[in-house]
mmCIF file of C-alpha atoms in Angstrom:
data_model
loop_
_atom_site.group_PDB
_atom_site.id
_atom_site.type_symbol
_atom_site.label_atom_id
_atom_site.label_comp_id
_atom_site.label_asym_id
_atom_site.label_seq_id
_atom_site.Cartn_x
_atom_site.Cartn_y
_atom_site.Cartn_z
ATOM 1 C CA MET A 20 -126.361 194.791 0.031
ATOM 2 C CA GLU A 21 -126.987 193.582 3.202
ATOM 3 C CA GLN A 22 -130.227 191.684 2.325
ATOM 4 C CA LYS A 23 -128.652 190.553 -0.474
ATOM 5 C CA ILE A 24 -125.986 188.551 1.042
ATOM 6 C CA LYS A 25 -128.955 187.691 3.889
ATOM 7 C CA GLN A 26 -130.400 185.869 0.988
ATOM 8 C CA TYR A 27 -127.355 184.167 -0.406
ATOM 9 C CA TRP A 28 -126.701 182.409 3.450
ATOM 10 C CA GLU A 29 -130.387 181.348 3.671
ATOM 11 C CA LYS A 30 -130.112 179.608 0.109
ATOM 12 C CA PHE A 31 -127.182 178.349 0.943
ATOM 13 C CA LYS A 32 -129.012 176.397 4.220
ATOM 14 C CA ILE A 33 -131.255 175.037 2.094
ATOM 15 C CA GLU A 34 -129.237 173.767 -0.915
ATOM 16 C CA THR A 35 -126.596 172.266 2.006
ATOM 17 C CA ASN A 36 -129.509 171.249 4.310
ATOM 18 C CA ALA A 37 -127.958 173.154 7.281
ATOM 19 C CA ASN A 38 -129.533 173.890 11.019
ATOM 20 C CA LYS A 39 -132.179 176.422 10.012
ATOM 21 C CA ASP A 40 -130.594 178.338 13.190
ATOM 22 C CA LEU A 41 -127.175 178.725 11.865
ATOM 23 C CA ASN A 42 -125.223 181.893 10.951
ATOM 24 C CA TYR A 43 -122.227 183.029 9.498
ATOM 25 C CA LYS A 44 -120.119 185.348 11.700
ATOM 26 C CA LYS A 45 -119.076 187.907 9.060
ATOM 27 C CA ASP A 46 -119.107 188.713 5.389
ATOM 28 C CA PHE A 47 -115.781 190.219 3.909
ATOM 29 C CA CYS A 48 -112.898 190.824 1.425
ATOM 30 C CA PHE A 49 -109.807 188.953 1.595
ATOM 31 C CA GLY A 50 -107.047 191.141 0.934
ATOM 32 C CA TYR A 51 -106.121 194.894 1.403
ATOM 33 C CA ASP A 52 -107.253 196.280 -1.958
ATOM 34 C CA GLU A 53 -109.415 196.058 -4.972
ATOM 35 C CA ARG A 54 -106.935 193.985 -7.106
ATOM 36 C CA THR A 55 -106.268 191.584 -4.335
ATOM 37 C CA TYR A 56 -109.830 191.303 -3.231
ATOM 38 C CA GLU A 57 -110.391 190.304 -6.833
ATOM 39 C CA GLU A 58 -107.252 187.975 -6.937
ATOM 40 C CA LEU A 59 -107.670 185.751 -3.847
ATOM 41 C CA LEU A 60 -111.349 185.305 -4.396
ATOM 42 C CA LYS A 61 -110.327 183.594 -7.201
ATOM 43 C CA LEU A 62 -107.791 181.718 -5.713
ATOM 44 C CA VAL A 63 -110.572 180.610 -2.979
ATOM 45 C CA ILE A 64 -113.208 179.803 -5.618
ATOM 46 C CA GLU A 65 -110.833 177.796 -7.729
ATOM 47 C CA GLY A 66 -109.902 175.862 -4.336
ATOM 48 C CA THR A 67 -106.314 177.045 -4.496
ATOM 49 C CA LYS A 68 -106.319 179.355 -1.381
ATOM 50 C CA LYS A 69 -107.555 176.857 1.302
ATOM 51 C CA SER A 70 -106.065 179.055 4.284
ATOM 52 C CA THR A 71 -105.272 182.537 5.862
ATOM 53 C CA SER A 72 -103.344 183.917 8.858
ATOM 54 C CA PHE A 73 -104.240 186.936 10.892
ATOM 55 C CA ALA A 74 -103.007 189.234 13.565
ATOM 56 C CA PHE A 75 -104.561 188.527 17.013
ATOM 57 C CA PHE A 76 -104.282 191.950 17.958
ATOM 58 C CA GLN A 77 -106.253 193.370 14.931
ATOM 59 C CA TYR A 78 -109.197 191.265 16.289
ATOM 60 C CA GLU A 79 -108.910 193.006 19.546
ATOM 61 C CA MET A 80 -108.625 196.826 18.023
ATOM 62 C CA ASP A 81 -111.718 196.328 16.154
ATOM 63 C CA ASN A 82 -113.513 194.801 18.829
ATOM 64 C CA GLU A 83 -114.110 191.425 16.890
ATOM 65 C CA GLU A 84 -114.533 188.138 18.183
ATOM 66 C CA GLU A 85 -111.766 185.931 16.585
ATOM 67 C CA PRO A 86 -112.542 182.925 14.639
ATOM 68 C CA LYS A 87 -113.424 179.674 15.925
ATOM 69 C CA VAL A 88 -113.678 176.490 14.429
ATOM 70 C CA GLU A 89 -117.195 175.518 12.899
ATOM 71 C CA ASP A 90 -117.541 179.352 11.797
ATOM 72 C CA TYR A 91 -118.975 180.453 8.714
ATOM 73 C CA ALA A 92 -118.293 183.337 6.797
ATOM 74 C CA ILE A 93 -119.541 184.707 3.028
ATOM 75 C CA VAL A 94 -116.898 185.753 1.215
ATOM 76 C CA THR A 95 -117.261 188.811 -1.208
ATOM 77 C CA ASP A 96 -115.878 190.617 -3.857
ATOM 78 C CA SER A 97 -114.346 194.362 -4.235
ATOM 79 C CA LEU A 98 -117.900 195.280 -4.818
ATOM 80 C CA ARG A 99 -119.297 193.866 -1.962
ATOM 81 C CA ASN A 100 -121.125 190.922 -3.754
ATOM 82 C CA HIS A 101 -121.521 187.592 -1.901
ATOM 83 C CA LYS A 102 -119.416 184.941 -3.903
ATOM 84 C CA CYS A 103 -118.989 181.625 -1.689
ATOM 85 C CA VAL A 104 -119.099 180.668 1.992
ATOM 86 C CA ILE A 105 -116.166 179.296 3.703
ATOM 87 C CA LYS A 106 -116.020 177.227 7.270
ATOM 88 C CA THR A 107 -113.246 177.555 9.683
ATOM 89 C CA ILE A 108 -111.834 173.887 9.970
ATOM 90 C CA ASN A 109 -108.789 174.831 12.037
ATOM 91 C CA VAL A 110 -107.263 177.348 14.305
ATOM 92 C CA ARG A 111 -103.746 177.656 15.336
ATOM 93 C CA TYR A 112 -101.881 180.516 17.049
ATOM 94 C CA LEU A 113 -98.150 181.037 16.541
ATOM 95 C CA LYS A 114 -96.134 183.609 18.170
ATOM 96 C CA ILE A 115 -93.339 184.968 15.964
#
């Protein structure tokens, strides 16, 4: 599956005239189970879902780098099939 995602990314770069050295940060599903993966993916593709949130501590716990402006990611469905590319255009940190 990883190879298909990489091929999808290379095709995306060609179709959008992106810098050949541009990389995506990660591939993932929105949500917490198969049903929400599909529901949220549909909203992203329709253009209804345009933002998301995360718990900062989760990135630290998972030893992942937090999102940064200009990061790209590939959104997949519940079967890990690539469906679209998203770009981070704004990051805000809020204390709750």
